[in-house]
Tab-separated table of C-alpha atoms in Angstrom:
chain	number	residue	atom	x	y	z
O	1	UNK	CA	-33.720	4.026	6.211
O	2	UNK	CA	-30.861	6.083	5.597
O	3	UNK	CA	-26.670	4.629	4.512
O	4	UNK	CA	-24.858	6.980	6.544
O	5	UNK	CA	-21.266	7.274	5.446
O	6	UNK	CA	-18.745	8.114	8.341
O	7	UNK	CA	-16.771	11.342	7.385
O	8	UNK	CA	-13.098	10.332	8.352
O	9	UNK	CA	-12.979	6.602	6.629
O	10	UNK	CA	-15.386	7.286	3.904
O	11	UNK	CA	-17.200	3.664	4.772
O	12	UNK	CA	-20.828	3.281	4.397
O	13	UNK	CA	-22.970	1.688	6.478
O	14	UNK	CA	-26.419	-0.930	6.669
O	15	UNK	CA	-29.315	1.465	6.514
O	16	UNK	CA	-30.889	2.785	9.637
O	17	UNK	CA	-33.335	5.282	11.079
O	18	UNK	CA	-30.550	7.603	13.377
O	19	UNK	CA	-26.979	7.702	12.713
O	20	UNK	CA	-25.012	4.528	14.178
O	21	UNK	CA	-23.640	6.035	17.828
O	22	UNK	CA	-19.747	5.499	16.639
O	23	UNK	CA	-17.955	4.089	13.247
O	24	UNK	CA	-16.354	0.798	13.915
O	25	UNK	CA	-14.050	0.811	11.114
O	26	UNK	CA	-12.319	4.157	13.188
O	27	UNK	CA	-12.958	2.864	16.523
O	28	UNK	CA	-10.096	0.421	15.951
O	29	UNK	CA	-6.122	0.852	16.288
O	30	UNK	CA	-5.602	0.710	12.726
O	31	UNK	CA	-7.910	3.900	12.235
O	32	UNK	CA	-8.305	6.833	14.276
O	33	UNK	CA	-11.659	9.110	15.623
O	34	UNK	CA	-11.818	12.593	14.113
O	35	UNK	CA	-10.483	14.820	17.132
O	36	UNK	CA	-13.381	16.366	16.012
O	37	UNK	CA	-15.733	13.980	17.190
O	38	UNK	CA	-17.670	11.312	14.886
O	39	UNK	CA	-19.588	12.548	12.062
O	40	UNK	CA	-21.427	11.174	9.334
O	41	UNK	CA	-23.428	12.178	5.952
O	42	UNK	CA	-24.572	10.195	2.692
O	43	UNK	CA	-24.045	10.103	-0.713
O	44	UNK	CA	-27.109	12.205	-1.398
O	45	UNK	CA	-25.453	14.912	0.635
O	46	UNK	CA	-22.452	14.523	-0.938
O	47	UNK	CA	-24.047	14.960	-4.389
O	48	UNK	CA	-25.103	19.008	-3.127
O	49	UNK	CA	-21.752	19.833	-2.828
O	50	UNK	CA	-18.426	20.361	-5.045
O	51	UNK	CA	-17.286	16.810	-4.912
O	52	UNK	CA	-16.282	15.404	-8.842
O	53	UNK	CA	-14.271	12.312	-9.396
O	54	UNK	CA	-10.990	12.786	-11.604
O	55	UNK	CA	-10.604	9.803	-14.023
O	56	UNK	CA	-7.356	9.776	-16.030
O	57	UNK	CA	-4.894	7.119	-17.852
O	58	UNK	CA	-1.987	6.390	-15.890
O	59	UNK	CA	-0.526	3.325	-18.585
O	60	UNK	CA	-2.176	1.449	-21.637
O	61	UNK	CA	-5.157	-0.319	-19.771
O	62	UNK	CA	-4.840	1.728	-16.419
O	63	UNK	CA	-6.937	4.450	-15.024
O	64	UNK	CA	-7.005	6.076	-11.727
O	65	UNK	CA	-9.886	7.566	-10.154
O	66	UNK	CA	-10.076	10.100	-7.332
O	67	UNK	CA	-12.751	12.444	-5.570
O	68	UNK	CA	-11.986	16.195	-5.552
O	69	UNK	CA	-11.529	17.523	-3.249
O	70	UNK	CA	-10.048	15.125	-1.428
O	71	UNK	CA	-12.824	13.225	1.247
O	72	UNK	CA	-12.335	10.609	4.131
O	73	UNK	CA	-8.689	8.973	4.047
O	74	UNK	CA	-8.497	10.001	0.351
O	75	UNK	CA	-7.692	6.947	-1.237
O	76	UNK	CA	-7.590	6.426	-5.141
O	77	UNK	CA	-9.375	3.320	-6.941
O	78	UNK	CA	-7.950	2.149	-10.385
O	79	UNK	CA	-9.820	0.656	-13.291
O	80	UNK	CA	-7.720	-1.935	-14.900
O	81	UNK	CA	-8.546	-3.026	-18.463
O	82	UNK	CA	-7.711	-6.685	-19.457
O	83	UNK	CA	-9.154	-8.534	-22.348
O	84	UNK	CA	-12.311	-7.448	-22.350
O	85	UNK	CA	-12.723	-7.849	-18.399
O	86	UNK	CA	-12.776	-4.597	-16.583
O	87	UNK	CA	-12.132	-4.279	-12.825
O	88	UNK	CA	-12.278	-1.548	-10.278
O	89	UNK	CA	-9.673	-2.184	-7.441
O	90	UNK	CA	-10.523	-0.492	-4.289
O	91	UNK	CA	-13.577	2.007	-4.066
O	92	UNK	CA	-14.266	5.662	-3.469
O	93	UNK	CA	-16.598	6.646	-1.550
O	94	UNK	CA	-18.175	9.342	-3.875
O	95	UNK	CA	-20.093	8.094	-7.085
O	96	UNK	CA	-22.351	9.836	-9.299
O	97	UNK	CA	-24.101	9.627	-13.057
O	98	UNK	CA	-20.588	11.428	-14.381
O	99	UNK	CA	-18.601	9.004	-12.977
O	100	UNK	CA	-20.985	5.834	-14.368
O	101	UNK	CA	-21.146	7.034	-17.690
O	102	UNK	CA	-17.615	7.825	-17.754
O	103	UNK	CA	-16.604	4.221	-16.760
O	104	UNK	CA	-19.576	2.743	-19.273
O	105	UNK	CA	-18.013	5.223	-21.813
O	106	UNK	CA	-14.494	2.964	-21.157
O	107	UNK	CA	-16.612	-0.520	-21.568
O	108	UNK	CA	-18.422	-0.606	-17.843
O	109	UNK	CA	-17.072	-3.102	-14.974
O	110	UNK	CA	-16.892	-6.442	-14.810
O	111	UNK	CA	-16.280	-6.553	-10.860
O	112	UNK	CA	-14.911	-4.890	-7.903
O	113	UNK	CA	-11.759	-6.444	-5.887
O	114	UNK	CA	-10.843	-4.924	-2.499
O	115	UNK	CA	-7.096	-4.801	-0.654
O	116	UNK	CA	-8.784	-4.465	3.200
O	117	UNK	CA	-11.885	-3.072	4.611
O	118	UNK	CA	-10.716	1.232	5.058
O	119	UNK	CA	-11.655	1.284	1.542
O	120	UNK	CA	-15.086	-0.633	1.153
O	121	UNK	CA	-16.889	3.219	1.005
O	122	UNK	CA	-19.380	2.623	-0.994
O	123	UNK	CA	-19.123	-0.392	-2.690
O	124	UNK	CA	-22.270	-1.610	-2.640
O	125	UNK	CA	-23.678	1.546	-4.516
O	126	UNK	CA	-20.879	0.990	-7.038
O	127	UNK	CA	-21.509	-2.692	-7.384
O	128	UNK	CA	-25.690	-1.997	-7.885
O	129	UNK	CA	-24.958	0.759	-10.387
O	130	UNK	CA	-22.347	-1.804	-12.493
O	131	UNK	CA	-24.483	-4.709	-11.457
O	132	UNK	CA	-21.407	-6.600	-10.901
O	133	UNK	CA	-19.796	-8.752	-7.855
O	134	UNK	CA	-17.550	-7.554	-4.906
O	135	UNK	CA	-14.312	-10.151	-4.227
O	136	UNK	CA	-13.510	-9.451	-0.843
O	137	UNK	CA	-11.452	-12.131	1.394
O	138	UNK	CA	-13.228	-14.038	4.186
O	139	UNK	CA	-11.012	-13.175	6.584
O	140	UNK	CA	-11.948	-9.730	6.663
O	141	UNK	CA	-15.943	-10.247	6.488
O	142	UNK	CA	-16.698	-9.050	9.775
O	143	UNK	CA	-15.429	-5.667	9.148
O	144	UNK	CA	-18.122	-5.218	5.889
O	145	UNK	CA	-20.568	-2.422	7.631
O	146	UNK	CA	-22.848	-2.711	4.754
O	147	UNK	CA	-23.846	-6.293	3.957
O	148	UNK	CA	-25.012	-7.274	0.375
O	149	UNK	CA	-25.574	-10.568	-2.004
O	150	UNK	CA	-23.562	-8.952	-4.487
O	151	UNK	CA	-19.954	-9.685	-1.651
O	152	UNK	CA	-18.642	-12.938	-2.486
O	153	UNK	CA	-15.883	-13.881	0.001
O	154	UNK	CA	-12.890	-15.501	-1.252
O	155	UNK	CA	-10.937	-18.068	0.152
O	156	UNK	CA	-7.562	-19.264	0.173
O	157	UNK	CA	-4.437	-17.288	-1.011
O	158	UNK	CA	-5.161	-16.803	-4.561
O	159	UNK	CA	-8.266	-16.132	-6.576
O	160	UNK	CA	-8.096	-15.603	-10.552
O	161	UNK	CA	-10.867	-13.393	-11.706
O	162	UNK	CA	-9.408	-13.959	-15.275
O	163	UNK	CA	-6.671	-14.784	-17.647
O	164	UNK	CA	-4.105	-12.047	-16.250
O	165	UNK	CA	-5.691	-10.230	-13.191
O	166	UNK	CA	-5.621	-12.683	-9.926
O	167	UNK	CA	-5.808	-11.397	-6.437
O	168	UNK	CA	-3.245	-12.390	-3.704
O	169	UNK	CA	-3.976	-12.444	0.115
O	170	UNK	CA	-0.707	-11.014	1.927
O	171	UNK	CA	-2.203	-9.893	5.125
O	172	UNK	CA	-0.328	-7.883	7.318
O	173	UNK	CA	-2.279	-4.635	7.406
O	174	UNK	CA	-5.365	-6.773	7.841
O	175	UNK	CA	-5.764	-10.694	8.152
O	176	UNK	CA	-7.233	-10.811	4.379
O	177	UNK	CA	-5.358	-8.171	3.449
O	178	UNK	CA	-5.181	-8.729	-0.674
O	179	UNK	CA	-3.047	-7.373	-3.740
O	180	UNK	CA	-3.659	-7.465	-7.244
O	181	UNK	CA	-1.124	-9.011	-9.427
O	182	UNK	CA	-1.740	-7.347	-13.363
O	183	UNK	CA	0.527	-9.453	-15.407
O	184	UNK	CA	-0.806	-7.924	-18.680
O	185	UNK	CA	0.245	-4.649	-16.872
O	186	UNK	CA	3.490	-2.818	-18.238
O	187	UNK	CA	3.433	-4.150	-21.880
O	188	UNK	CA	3.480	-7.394	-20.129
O	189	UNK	CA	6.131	-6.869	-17.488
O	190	UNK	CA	3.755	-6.921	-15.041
O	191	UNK	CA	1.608	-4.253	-12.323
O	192	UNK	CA	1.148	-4.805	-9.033
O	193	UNK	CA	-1.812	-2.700	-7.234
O	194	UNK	CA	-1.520	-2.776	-3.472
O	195	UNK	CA	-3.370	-0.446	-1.747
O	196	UNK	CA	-1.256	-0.029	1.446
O	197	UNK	CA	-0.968	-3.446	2.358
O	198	UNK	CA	1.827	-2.957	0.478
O	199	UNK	CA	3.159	1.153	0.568
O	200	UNK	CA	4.956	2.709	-1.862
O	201	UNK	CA	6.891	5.463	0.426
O	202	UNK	CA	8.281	9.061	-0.135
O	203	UNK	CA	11.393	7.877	-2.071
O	204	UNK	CA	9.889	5.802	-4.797
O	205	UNK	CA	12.431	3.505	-4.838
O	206	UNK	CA	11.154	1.907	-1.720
O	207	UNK	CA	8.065	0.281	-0.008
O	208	UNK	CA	6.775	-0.396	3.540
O	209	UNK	CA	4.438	-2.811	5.423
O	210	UNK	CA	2.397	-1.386	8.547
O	211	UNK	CA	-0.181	-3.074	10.976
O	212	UNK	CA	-1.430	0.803	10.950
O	213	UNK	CA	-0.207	3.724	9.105
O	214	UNK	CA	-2.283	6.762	10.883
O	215	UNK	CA	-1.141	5.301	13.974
O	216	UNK	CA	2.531	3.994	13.083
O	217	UNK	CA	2.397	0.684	14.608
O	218	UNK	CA	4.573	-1.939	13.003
O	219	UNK	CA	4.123	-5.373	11.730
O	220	UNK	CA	6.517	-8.117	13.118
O	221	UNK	CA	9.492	-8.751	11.793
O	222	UNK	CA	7.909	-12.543	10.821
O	223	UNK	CA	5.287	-11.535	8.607
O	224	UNK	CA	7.002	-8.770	6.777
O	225	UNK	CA	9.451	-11.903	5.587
O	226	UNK	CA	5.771	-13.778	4.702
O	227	UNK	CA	4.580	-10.816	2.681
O	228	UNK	CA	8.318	-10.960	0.712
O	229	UNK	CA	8.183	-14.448	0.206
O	230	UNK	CA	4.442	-14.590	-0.938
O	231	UNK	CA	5.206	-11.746	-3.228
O	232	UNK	CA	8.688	-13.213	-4.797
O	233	UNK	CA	6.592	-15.503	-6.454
O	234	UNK	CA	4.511	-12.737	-8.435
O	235	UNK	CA	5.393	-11.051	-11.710
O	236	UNK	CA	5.071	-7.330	-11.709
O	237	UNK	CA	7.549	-4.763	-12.712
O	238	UNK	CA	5.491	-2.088	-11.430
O	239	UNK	CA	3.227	-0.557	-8.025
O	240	UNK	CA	0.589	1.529	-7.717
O	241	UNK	CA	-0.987	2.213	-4.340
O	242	UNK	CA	-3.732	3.420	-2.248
O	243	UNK	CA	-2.281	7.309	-2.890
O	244	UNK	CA	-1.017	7.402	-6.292
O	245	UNK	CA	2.548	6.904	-5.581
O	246	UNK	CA	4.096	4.590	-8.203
O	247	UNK	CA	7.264	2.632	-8.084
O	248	UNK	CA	7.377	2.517	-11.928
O	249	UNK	CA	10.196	-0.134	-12.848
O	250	UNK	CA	12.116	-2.738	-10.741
O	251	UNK	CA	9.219	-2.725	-8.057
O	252	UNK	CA	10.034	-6.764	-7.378
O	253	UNK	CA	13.159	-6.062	-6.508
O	254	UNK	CA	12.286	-2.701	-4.490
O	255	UNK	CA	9.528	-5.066	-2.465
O	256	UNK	CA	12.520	-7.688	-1.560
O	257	UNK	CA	15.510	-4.844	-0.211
O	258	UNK	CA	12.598	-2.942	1.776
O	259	UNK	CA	11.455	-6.241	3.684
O	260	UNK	CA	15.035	-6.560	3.927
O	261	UNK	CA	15.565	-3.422	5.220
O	262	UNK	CA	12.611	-3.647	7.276
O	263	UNK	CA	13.251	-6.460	9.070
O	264	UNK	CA	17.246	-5.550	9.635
O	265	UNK	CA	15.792	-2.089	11.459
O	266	UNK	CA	13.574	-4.148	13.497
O	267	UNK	CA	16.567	-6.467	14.479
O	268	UNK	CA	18.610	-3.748	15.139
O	269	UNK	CA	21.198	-4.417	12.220
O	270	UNK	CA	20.714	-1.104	10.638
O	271	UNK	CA	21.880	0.773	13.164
C-alpha cells in the first residue's frame, strides 16, 4: 500500500495499491487540476530528488519552514515556541531526518494545528515522526484524504491548546476555516498566523478574504463582516500567512479597513 501525494496540492492520501483516479482536494472550485493532467508521487520519491526544507527565525519564538524548491501550492508552515509548548501551524508536504532533527534540535513539537484542508500534505507523517496530535476543526473532516487516530476534531469557535496559543474558527475560505491567535507573539503584542483564510496582500498594509484564491471567487459581503467581527476581539499586532508575507505592526487595525474596504467594493461604494 502506497500514500500517494497529488503533485499540484501537495495532500497525501489513505494508502492504496494504484494511484486514486483524480485528487479531490483539486477537483473542487477552491483548487484547480494541473492543465497538465493529475499526477501524483510520495514522499519516498520525493526524498531522491533536490527537495530540502529551509528553517529560519522570523521573531523571538517564531520559525518558518519551507521546501526548496518550491512543491505543490508552496505554502510555508511556522513553528511557534511558547512556554515550553511547541506547535507547527500548517504542514509541508516534504519531511525528512534533516528536518526532524532540526525541529528536535529546537525542543521537538508538541502538536500540529491546521487553518483548512489545502495544507494537510503530510500531516500524518509529521504527526507519527513527533508523535504528537493534529487539531483540525470538524467542519472540515470530510476533506482529510488520509485518516488517522492521531486527528482530533475540534469543535466550537475557540480551542486553547495552551496558556497563549488558542485557535479561532473564522471560516470563509472553508467552513472550519481556523487562525491562530499568538498572544505571547511580538514581545507580547500579539501574532496572528492565518494561512489564507486570512491574506496578507501585495501592499503589506492590507489583507483579503477569498472563497478561492487560484480561482478568484469572492466571499459575500456578510461573512467578510463575520470574519472582522470575530477577529476584533483577538489581540495580535502582527500576521504571518500561508506565503510569508507579513503585516508586521498595526495588523488589527489593517484586518478592520480591508473588511471595510472589502465589503464597500462589493457594495459598490468604492467606486
Amino acid at each position: 500500500m502506497t500514500n500517494f501525494i497529488c503533485e499540484t496540492c501537495g495532500v497525501q492520501y489513505e494508502g492504496t495499491v494504484h494511484q486514486p483516479d483524480s485528487c479531490r482536494i483539486c477537483n473542487e472550485e477552491r483548487q484547480y487540476v494541473s492543465p497538465d493532467g493529475q499526477s501524483w508521487t510520495t514522499l519516498e520519491e520525493m526524498k531522491q530528488k533536490e527537495y530540502q526544507n529551509i528553517i529560519q527565525v522570523e521573531e523571538e519564538g517564531l520559525y518558518s519552514i519551507k521546501t526548496s524548491p518550491e512543491f505543490a501550492i508552496g505554502q510555508t508552515a511556522y513553528l511557534v515556541q511558547n512556554a515550553g509548548f511547541n506547535v507547527v501551524w500548517d504542514c509541508i508536504t516534504y519531511l525528512d531526518e534533516v528536518t526532524v532533527k532540526a525541529i528536535k534540535a529546537l525542543g521537538g513539537l508538541h502538536a500540529i494545528a491546521l487553518s483548512h484542508p489545502h495544507y494537510y500534505s503530510t500531516q500524518v507523517e509529521w504527526a507519527e515522526a513527533f508523535d504528537v496530535p493534529i487539531y483540525i476543526h470538524e467542519d472540515d473532516k470530510e476533506w482529510v484524504m488520509r485518516p488517522s487516530g492521531r486527528i482530533i476534531f475540534w469543535s466550537g469557535e475557540s480551542l486553547e491548546l495552551t496558556t497563549g496559543i488558542t485557535l479561532h474558527r473564522l471560516g470563509g475560505h472553508f467552513k472550519g476555516g481556523a487562525v491562530m491567535e499568538w498572544t505571547n507573539g511580538k514581545k507580547g503584542k500579539g501574532v496572528l498566523l492565518t494561512g489564507d483564510v486570512i491574506q496578507v496582500v501585495a501592499d503589506r498594509n492590507w489583507v483579503s478574504f477569498m472563497y478561492s484564491y487560484p480561482n478568484l471567487i469572492p466571499l459575500p459581503a456578510t461573512k467578510v463582516e463575520e470574519i472582522a467581527d470575530k477577529t476584533l476581539k483577538l489581540k495580535f499586532d502582527r500576521i504571518y500567512n500561508a506565503f510569508h508575507r507579513v503585516v508586521m505592526e498595526g495588523a488589527h487595525e489593517a484586518v478592520q479597513r480591508s473588511a471595510q474596504r472589502y465589503v464597500d467594493a462589493l457594495s459598490g461604494r468604492l467606486f
